[in-house]
Amino acid sequence: HHMGDAAICRMSCMIKCLEKYNMTCVHISGDEFLVAGMVEDEADAMHLREVLEKEMERFNREDPWCCEIEAGVGVYAAIPQTEEEIGDFMRLADYQMYIDKDLKKSRHQ
């Protein structure tokens, strides 16, 4: 449990890099985090994903630990004034996260 808690704390430090883009970063539970905020379009949302992935690479390189921290990242850019609700956004982002996780696993094999 101690190592898992430490890994979650390390991820928390990494994800905070998105706060300077006016994103709200939240630890949901376990190893799940949510980043929410306003973006212009899907390209801006994908840029934030790239920022986070570069921060994870930098953190792993500059602050070595017993293992590298990796994360599946799901991005969903919601369009205001649709019938979707916050739960829909989270489900769609979660679905994208699993796609990302599978891609990263296949690269490691």
Short mmCIF file of N, CA, C and O in Angstrom, two decimals:
data_model
loop_
_atom_site.label_atom_id
_atom_site.label_comp_id
_atom_site.label_asym_id
_atom_site.label_seq_id
_atom_site.Cartn_x
_atom_site.Cartn_y
_atom_site.Cartn_z
N HIS A 1 0.81 -1.19 0.00
CA HIS A 1 0.00 0.00 0.00
C HIS A 1 0.85 1.26 0.00
O HIS A 1 0.49 2.25 -0.62
N HIS A 2 1.97 1.20 0.72
CA HIS A 2 2.82 2.39 0.81
C HIS A 2 3.33 2.80 -0.58
O HIS A 2 3.32 3.99 -0.91
N MET A 3 3.77 1.84 -1.36
CA MET A 3 4.29 2.16 -2.70
C MET A 3 3.17 2.68 -3.60
O MET A 3 3.39 3.61 -4.39
N GLY A 4 2.00 2.11 -3.50
CA GLY A 4 0.87 2.59 -4.30
C GLY A 4 0.49 4.01 -3.92
O GLY A 4 0.22 4.85 -4.80
N ASP A 5 0.49 4.29 -2.62
CA ASP A 5 0.19 5.65 -2.16
C ASP A 5 1.24 6.63 -2.68
O ASP A 5 0.91 7.75 -3.12
N ALA A 6 2.49 6.22 -2.66
CA ALA A 6 3.57 7.09 -3.15
C ALA A 6 3.41 7.34 -4.65
O ALA A 6 3.62 8.46 -5.12
N ALA A 7 3.02 6.31 -5.40
CA ALA A 7 2.82 6.48 -6.84
C ALA A 7 1.67 7.45 -7.12
O ALA A 7 1.76 8.30 -8.01
N ILE A 8 0.61 7.37 -6.34
CA ILE A 8 -0.53 8.28 -6.51
C ILE A 8 -0.10 9.71 -6.19
O ILE A 8 -0.46 10.66 -6.91
N CYS A 9 0.71 9.88 -5.16
CA CYS A 9 1.21 11.22 -4.81
C CYS A 9 2.09 11.77 -5.92
O CYS A 9 2.01 12.96 -6.26
N ARG A 10 2.92 10.91 -6.52
CA ARG A 10 3.78 11.35 -7.63
C ARG A 10 2.93 11.77 -8.82
O ARG A 10 3.19 12.78 -9.46
N MET A 11 1.88 11.00 -9.12
CA MET A 11 1.00 11.37 -10.23
C MET A 11 0.31 12.70 -9.94
O MET A 11 0.15 13.53 -10.83
N SER A 12 -0.07 12.92 -8.70
CA SER A 12 -0.69 14.19 -8.31
C SER A 12 0.24 15.36 -8.62
O SER A 12 -0.21 16.40 -9.12
N CYS A 13 1.52 15.18 -8.32
CA CYS A 13 2.50 16.24 -8.62
C CYS A 13 2.59 16.48 -10.12
O CYS A 13 2.68 17.63 -10.56
N MET A 14 2.56 15.41 -10.90
CA MET A 14 2.67 15.55 -12.35
C MET A 14 1.46 16.25 -12.94
O MET A 14 1.58 17.13 -13.80
N ILE A 15 0.29 15.86 -12.50
CA ILE A 15 -0.95 16.37 -13.09
C ILE A 15 -1.17 17.86 -12.80
O ILE A 15 -1.84 18.56 -13.55
N LYS A 16 -0.53 18.34 -11.73
CA LYS A 16 -0.67 19.76 -11.37
C LYS A 16 -0.14 20.69 -12.44
O LYS A 16 -0.47 21.87 -12.44
N CYS A 17 0.67 20.18 -13.36
CA CYS A 17 1.19 21.04 -14.43
C CYS A 17 0.06 21.63 -15.28
O CYS A 17 0.24 22.65 -15.94
N LEU A 18 -1.12 21.03 -15.23
CA LEU A 18 -2.25 21.52 -16.02
C LEU A 18 -3.00 22.66 -15.35
O LEU A 18 -3.81 23.32 -15.99
N GLU A 19 -2.71 22.90 -14.09
CA GLU A 19 -3.38 23.99 -13.39
C GLU A 19 -3.05 25.35 -14.00
O GLU A 19 -3.88 26.25 -13.98
N LYS A 20 -1.85 25.50 -14.58
CA LYS A 20 -1.50 26.79 -15.18
C LYS A 20 -2.29 27.07 -16.45
O LYS A 20 -2.27 28.17 -16.98
N TYR A 21 -3.02 26.06 -16.94
CA TYR A 21 -3.91 26.24 -18.09
C TYR A 21 -5.37 26.41 -17.63
O TYR A 21 -6.30 26.18 -18.39
N ASN A 22 -5.52 26.78 -16.36
CA ASN A 22 -6.84 26.97 -15.75
C ASN A 22 -7.68 25.70 -15.71
O ASN A 22 -8.90 25.75 -15.78
N MET A 23 -7.01 24.57 -15.59
CA MET A 23 -7.68 23.29 -15.45
C MET A 23 -7.82 22.98 -13.96
O MET A 23 -6.97 23.35 -13.16
N THR A 24 -8.88 22.31 -13.61
CA THR A 24 -9.09 21.85 -12.25
C THR A 24 -8.70 20.38 -12.20
O THR A 24 -9.27 19.57 -12.95
N CYS A 25 -7.74 20.05 -11.36
CA CYS A 25 -7.23 18.69 -11.26
C CYS A 25 -7.74 18.07 -9.97
O CYS A 25 -7.57 18.64 -8.89
N VAL A 26 -8.39 16.91 -10.09
CA VAL A 26 -9.03 16.28 -8.95
C VAL A 26 -8.63 14.81 -8.87
O VAL A 26 -8.62 14.11 -9.87
N HIS A 27 -8.32 14.36 -7.65
CA HIS A 27 -8.11 12.94 -7.39
C HIS A 27 -9.47 12.35 -7.09
O HIS A 27 -10.10 12.71 -6.09
N ILE A 28 -9.97 11.48 -7.95
CA ILE A 28 -11.31 10.91 -7.77
C ILE A 28 -11.28 9.82 -6.70
O ILE A 28 -11.97 9.90 -5.70
N SER A 29 -10.47 8.79 -6.95
CA SER A 29 -10.29 7.72 -5.98
C SER A 29 -9.24 6.77 -6.52
O SER A 29 -9.00 6.73 -7.73
N GLY A 30 -8.63 6.03 -5.64
CA GLY A 30 -7.63 5.05 -6.08
C GLY A 30 -6.59 5.70 -6.97
O GLY A 30 -5.96 6.68 -6.60
N ASP A 31 -6.46 5.17 -8.19
CA ASP A 31 -5.49 5.73 -9.13
C ASP A 31 -6.17 6.53 -10.24
O ASP A 31 -5.63 6.68 -11.33
N GLU A 32 -7.34 7.07 -9.96
CA GLU A 32 -8.08 7.82 -10.97
C GLU A 32 -8.11 9.30 -10.65
O GLU A 32 -8.36 9.71 -9.53
N PHE A 33 -7.83 10.08 -11.68
CA PHE A 33 -7.82 11.53 -11.59
C PHE A 33 -8.73 12.09 -12.67
O PHE A 33 -8.96 11.45 -13.70
N LEU A 34 -9.20 13.29 -12.46
CA LEU A 34 -10.03 13.99 -13.44
C LEU A 34 -9.47 15.40 -13.60
O LEU A 34 -9.14 16.05 -12.62
N VAL A 35 -9.34 15.83 -14.85
CA VAL A 35 -8.95 17.19 -15.15
C VAL A 35 -10.09 17.79 -15.95
O VAL A 35 -10.49 17.24 -16.98
N ALA A 36 -10.60 18.92 -15.49
CA ALA A 36 -11.73 19.54 -16.17
C ALA A 36 -11.46 21.04 -16.31
O ALA A 36 -10.80 21.65 -15.48
N GLY A 37 -11.98 21.60 -17.38
CA GLY A 37 -11.84 23.02 -17.61
C GLY A 37 -12.34 23.39 -18.98
O GLY A 37 -12.82 22.54 -19.73
N MET A 38 -12.23 24.64 -19.30
CA MET A 38 -12.71 25.15 -20.58
C MET A 38 -11.56 25.18 -21.59
O MET A 38 -10.46 25.64 -21.27
N VAL A 39 -11.84 24.68 -22.79
CA VAL A 39 -10.90 24.76 -23.90
C VAL A 39 -11.66 25.27 -25.12
O VAL A 39 -12.89 25.23 -25.15
N GLU A 40 -10.91 25.75 -26.10
CA GLU A 40 -11.55 26.26 -27.31
C GLU A 40 -12.13 25.14 -28.18
O GLU A 40 -13.20 25.26 -28.73
N ASP A 41 -11.35 24.05 -28.29
CA ASP A 41 -11.77 22.97 -29.17
C ASP A 41 -11.01 21.69 -28.80
O ASP A 41 -10.22 21.68 -27.86
N GLU A 42 -11.26 20.64 -29.56
CA GLU A 42 -10.62 19.35 -29.27
C GLU A 42 -9.10 19.43 -29.41
O GLU A 42 -8.37 18.77 -28.68
N ALA A 43 -8.61 20.25 -30.34
CA ALA A 43 -7.16 20.40 -30.51
C ALA A 43 -6.52 20.95 -29.23
O ALA A 43 -5.44 20.50 -28.84
N ASP A 44 -7.18 21.90 -28.58
CA ASP A 44 -6.67 22.42 -27.31
C ASP A 44 -6.65 21.33 -26.24
O ASP A 44 -5.71 21.23 -25.45
N ALA A 45 -7.69 20.52 -26.21
CA ALA A 45 -7.75 19.42 -25.24
C ALA A 45 -6.61 18.42 -25.51
O ALA A 45 -5.96 17.96 -24.56
N MET A 46 -6.35 18.12 -26.76
CA MET A 46 -5.27 17.20 -27.10
C MET A 46 -3.90 17.81 -26.75
O MET A 46 -2.99 17.10 -26.34
N HIS A 47 -3.79 19.13 -26.87
CA HIS A 47 -2.55 19.80 -26.48
C HIS A 47 -2.30 19.61 -24.98
O HIS A 47 -1.16 19.34 -24.56
N LEU A 48 -3.34 19.71 -24.19
CA LEU A 48 -3.19 19.50 -22.74
C LEU A 48 -2.75 18.07 -22.44
O LEU A 48 -1.95 17.84 -21.52
N ARG A 49 -3.25 17.14 -23.21
CA ARG A 49 -2.81 15.74 -23.06
C ARG A 49 -1.31 15.63 -23.31
O ARG A 49 -0.58 14.98 -22.57
N GLU A 50 -0.84 16.28 -24.37
CA GLU A 50 0.59 16.26 -24.70
C GLU A 50 1.41 16.91 -23.59
O GLU A 50 2.50 16.42 -23.24
N VAL A 51 0.91 18.02 -23.04
CA VAL A 51 1.60 18.69 -21.93
C VAL A 51 1.75 17.71 -20.76
O VAL A 51 2.84 17.59 -20.18
N LEU A 52 0.69 17.00 -20.42
CA LEU A 52 0.75 16.05 -19.31
C LEU A 52 1.72 14.91 -19.62
O LEU A 52 2.53 14.52 -18.76
N GLU A 53 1.68 14.38 -20.83
CA GLU A 53 2.58 13.28 -21.16
C GLU A 53 4.05 13.72 -21.12
O GLU A 53 4.91 12.98 -20.65
N LYS A 54 4.32 14.94 -21.57
CA LYS A 54 5.70 15.46 -21.49
C LYS A 54 6.11 15.67 -20.04
O LYS A 54 7.27 15.45 -19.68
N GLU A 55 5.18 16.11 -19.21
CA GLU A 55 5.48 16.29 -17.78
C GLU A 55 5.79 14.94 -17.13
O GLU A 55 6.69 14.85 -16.30
N MET A 56 5.05 13.89 -17.49
CA MET A 56 5.33 12.57 -16.94
C MET A 56 6.72 12.12 -17.36
O MET A 56 7.49 11.59 -16.55
N GLU A 57 7.08 12.32 -18.63
CA GLU A 57 8.42 11.96 -19.11
C GLU A 57 9.50 12.74 -18.35
O GLU A 57 10.49 12.16 -17.91
N ARG A 58 9.29 14.05 -18.21
CA ARG A 58 10.26 14.89 -17.51
C ARG A 58 10.40 14.45 -16.05
O ARG A 58 11.52 14.29 -15.55
N PHE A 59 9.30 14.23 -15.40
CA PHE A 59 9.31 13.85 -13.98
C PHE A 59 10.03 12.51 -13.80
O PHE A 59 10.86 12.38 -12.91
N ASN A 60 9.74 11.55 -14.65
CA ASN A 60 10.39 10.24 -14.56
C ASN A 60 11.89 10.33 -14.82
O ASN A 60 12.68 9.62 -14.21
N ARG A 61 12.28 11.23 -15.72
CA ARG A 61 13.69 11.39 -16.06
C ARG A 61 14.45 12.15 -14.97
O ARG A 61 15.53 11.75 -14.56
N GLU A 62 13.87 13.25 -14.48
CA GLU A 62 14.57 14.12 -13.55
C GLU A 62 14.43 13.71 -12.09
O GLU A 62 15.22 14.13 -11.26
N ASP A 63 13.43 12.93 -11.76
CA ASP A 63 13.20 12.51 -10.38
C ASP A 63 12.99 11.00 -10.35
O ASP A 63 11.88 10.53 -10.12
N PRO A 64 14.06 10.24 -10.62
CA PRO A 64 13.90 8.78 -10.71
C PRO A 64 13.39 8.17 -9.42
O PRO A 64 13.69 8.63 -8.33
N TRP A 65 12.63 7.13 -9.59
CA TRP A 65 12.02 6.42 -8.47
C TRP A 65 12.22 4.94 -8.73
O TRP A 65 12.88 4.54 -9.68
N CYS A 66 11.60 4.07 -7.96
CA CYS A 66 11.79 2.64 -8.15
C CYS A 66 11.20 2.15 -9.47
O CYS A 66 11.59 1.12 -9.99
N CYS A 67 10.26 2.91 -10.03
CA CYS A 67 9.68 2.56 -11.32
C CYS A 67 9.14 3.84 -11.96
O CYS A 67 8.92 4.83 -11.28
N GLU A 68 8.96 3.78 -13.27
CA GLU A 68 8.38 4.93 -13.95
C GLU A 68 6.88 4.99 -13.71
O GLU A 68 6.22 3.96 -13.61
N ILE A 69 6.38 6.19 -13.63
CA ILE A 69 4.94 6.39 -13.50
C ILE A 69 4.39 6.61 -14.90
O ILE A 69 4.88 7.45 -15.64
N GLU A 70 3.41 5.81 -15.27
CA GLU A 70 2.72 5.97 -16.54
C GLU A 70 1.24 6.08 -16.27
O GLU A 70 0.75 5.64 -15.22
N ALA A 71 0.52 6.63 -17.22
CA ALA A 71 -0.92 6.75 -17.05
C ALA A 71 -1.60 6.66 -18.40
O ALA A 71 -1.08 7.15 -19.39
N GLY A 72 -2.76 6.02 -18.41
CA GLY A 72 -3.62 6.09 -19.57
C GLY A 72 -4.35 7.42 -19.48
O GLY A 72 -4.81 7.81 -18.41
N VAL A 73 -4.41 8.13 -20.58
CA VAL A 73 -5.03 9.46 -20.58
C VAL A 73 -6.19 9.46 -21.55
O VAL A 73 -6.03 9.18 -22.74
N GLY A 74 -7.37 9.75 -21.05
CA GLY A 74 -8.56 9.85 -21.88
C GLY A 74 -8.97 11.30 -22.01
O GLY A 74 -9.01 12.03 -21.04
N VAL A 75 -9.23 11.73 -23.23
CA VAL A 75 -9.61 13.12 -23.48
C VAL A 75 -10.97 13.15 -24.13
O VAL A 75 -11.24 12.42 -25.10
N TYR A 76 -11.83 14.00 -23.59
CA TYR A 76 -13.13 14.23 -24.23
C TYR A 76 -13.42 15.72 -24.17
O TYR A 76 -13.47 16.30 -23.08
N ALA A 77 -13.54 16.34 -25.31
CA ALA A 77 -13.87 17.76 -25.37
C ALA A 77 -15.38 17.89 -25.59
O ALA A 77 -15.90 17.52 -26.64
N ALA A 78 -16.06 18.37 -24.58
CA ALA A 78 -17.51 18.50 -24.64
C ALA A 78 -17.89 19.81 -25.32
O ALA A 78 -17.21 20.81 -25.19
N ILE A 79 -18.98 19.77 -26.03
CA ILE A 79 -19.50 20.97 -26.68
C ILE A 79 -20.65 21.50 -25.83
O ILE A 79 -21.62 20.78 -25.57
N PRO A 80 -20.53 22.75 -25.37
CA PRO A 80 -21.60 23.30 -24.55
C PRO A 80 -22.95 23.31 -25.28
O PRO A 80 -23.00 23.31 -26.50
N GLN A 81 -23.99 23.31 -24.50
CA GLN A 81 -25.36 23.40 -24.99
C GLN A 81 -25.81 22.15 -25.75
O GLN A 81 -26.58 22.22 -26.69
N THR A 82 -25.27 21.00 -25.36
CA THR A 82 -25.79 19.74 -25.88
C THR A 82 -26.58 19.08 -24.75
O THR A 82 -26.60 19.56 -23.63
N GLU A 83 -27.18 17.96 -25.05
CA GLU A 83 -27.97 17.26 -24.04
C GLU A 83 -27.11 16.40 -23.12
O GLU A 83 -27.61 15.79 -22.19
N GLU A 84 -25.81 16.34 -23.36
CA GLU A 84 -24.92 15.54 -22.53
C GLU A 84 -24.80 16.15 -21.13
O GLU A 84 -24.94 17.34 -20.94
N GLU A 85 -24.52 15.27 -20.17
CA GLU A 85 -24.32 15.69 -18.79
C GLU A 85 -22.90 15.32 -18.37
O GLU A 85 -22.22 14.56 -19.06
N ILE A 86 -22.48 15.81 -17.21
CA ILE A 86 -21.12 15.57 -16.74
C ILE A 86 -20.80 14.07 -16.67
O ILE A 86 -19.70 13.66 -16.99
N GLY A 87 -21.75 13.25 -16.29
CA GLY A 87 -21.53 11.80 -16.26
C GLY A 87 -21.21 11.25 -17.63
O GLY A 87 -20.38 10.35 -17.78
N ASP A 88 -21.86 11.80 -18.66
CA ASP A 88 -21.57 11.39 -20.04
C ASP A 88 -20.14 11.74 -20.41
O ASP A 88 -19.43 10.94 -21.02
N PHE A 89 -19.71 12.95 -20.04
CA PHE A 89 -18.35 13.39 -20.35
C PHE A 89 -17.33 12.46 -19.70
O PHE A 89 -16.35 12.05 -20.32
N MET A 90 -17.59 12.11 -18.43
CA MET A 90 -16.66 11.25 -17.71
C MET A 90 -16.61 9.84 -18.32
O MET A 90 -15.55 9.25 -18.46
N ARG A 91 -17.76 9.31 -18.72
CA ARG A 91 -17.78 7.98 -19.35
C ARG A 91 -17.02 7.99 -20.67
O ARG A 91 -16.26 7.06 -20.97
N LEU A 92 -17.21 9.03 -21.47
CA LEU A 92 -16.52 9.11 -22.76
C LEU A 92 -15.01 9.30 -22.58
O LEU A 92 -14.22 8.70 -23.31
N ALA A 93 -14.61 10.10 -21.62
CA ALA A 93 -13.18 10.26 -21.34
C ALA A 93 -12.60 8.95 -20.81
O ALA A 93 -11.48 8.56 -21.18
N ASP A 94 -13.34 8.24 -19.97
CA ASP A 94 -12.90 6.96 -19.43
C ASP A 94 -12.70 5.94 -20.56
O ASP A 94 -11.72 5.21 -20.58
N TYR A 95 -13.61 5.93 -21.50
CA TYR A 95 -13.50 5.04 -22.66
C TYR A 95 -12.21 5.36 -23.44
O TYR A 95 -11.46 4.45 -23.81
N GLN A 96 -11.93 6.64 -23.66
CA GLN A 96 -10.71 7.05 -24.37
C GLN A 96 -9.46 6.66 -23.57
O GLN A 96 -8.44 6.29 -24.15
N MET A 97 -9.55 6.72 -22.25
CA MET A 97 -8.42 6.34 -21.41
C MET A 97 -8.08 4.87 -21.59
O MET A 97 -6.91 4.50 -21.68
N TYR A 98 -9.09 4.01 -21.68
CA TYR A 98 -8.82 2.58 -21.88
C TYR A 98 -8.22 2.31 -23.25
O TYR A 98 -7.35 1.44 -23.40
N ILE A 99 -8.61 3.05 -24.24
CA ILE A 99 -7.99 2.93 -25.56
C ILE A 99 -6.52 3.30 -25.46
O ILE A 99 -5.64 2.61 -25.99
N ASP A 100 -6.23 4.41 -24.76
CA ASP A 100 -4.84 4.85 -24.59
C ASP A 100 -4.02 3.82 -23.82
O ASP A 100 -2.89 3.52 -24.18
N LYS A 101 -4.60 3.25 -22.77
CA LYS A 101 -3.89 2.23 -21.98
C LYS A 101 -3.54 1.02 -22.86
O LYS A 101 -2.43 0.50 -22.79
N ASP A 102 -4.50 0.58 -23.66
CA ASP A 102 -4.26 -0.56 -24.53
C ASP A 102 -3.14 -0.26 -25.54
O ASP A 102 -2.30 -1.11 -25.82
N LEU A 103 -3.15 0.96 -26.08
CA LEU A 103 -2.09 1.35 -27.02
C LEU A 103 -0.73 1.31 -26.35
O LEU A 103 0.25 0.80 -26.93
N LYS A 104 -0.63 1.86 -25.15
CA LYS A 104 0.64 1.88 -24.43
C LYS A 104 1.09 0.46 -24.07
O LYS A 104 2.28 0.16 -24.17
N LYS A 105 0.17 -0.40 -23.70
CA LYS A 105 0.53 -1.80 -23.39
C LYS A 105 1.08 -2.50 -24.63
O LYS A 105 2.05 -3.23 -24.55
N SER A 106 0.45 -2.28 -25.77
CA SER A 106 0.89 -2.96 -27.00
C SER A 106 2.27 -2.47 -27.42
O SER A 106 3.05 -3.23 -27.99
N ARG A 107 2.63 -1.22 -27.11
CA ARG A 107 3.97 -0.71 -27.43
C ARG A 107 5.04 -1.35 -26.57
O ARG A 107 6.18 -1.47 -26.98
N HIS A 108 4.68 -1.75 -25.34
CA HIS A 108 5.65 -2.34 -24.41
C HIS A 108 5.88 -3.82 -24.67
O HIS A 108 6.80 -4.40 -24.13
N GLN A 109 5.03 -4.43 -25.48
CA GLN A 109 5.17 -5.88 -25.71
C GLN A 109 6.15 -6.19 -26.78
O GLN A 109 6.54 -5.53 -27.60
#
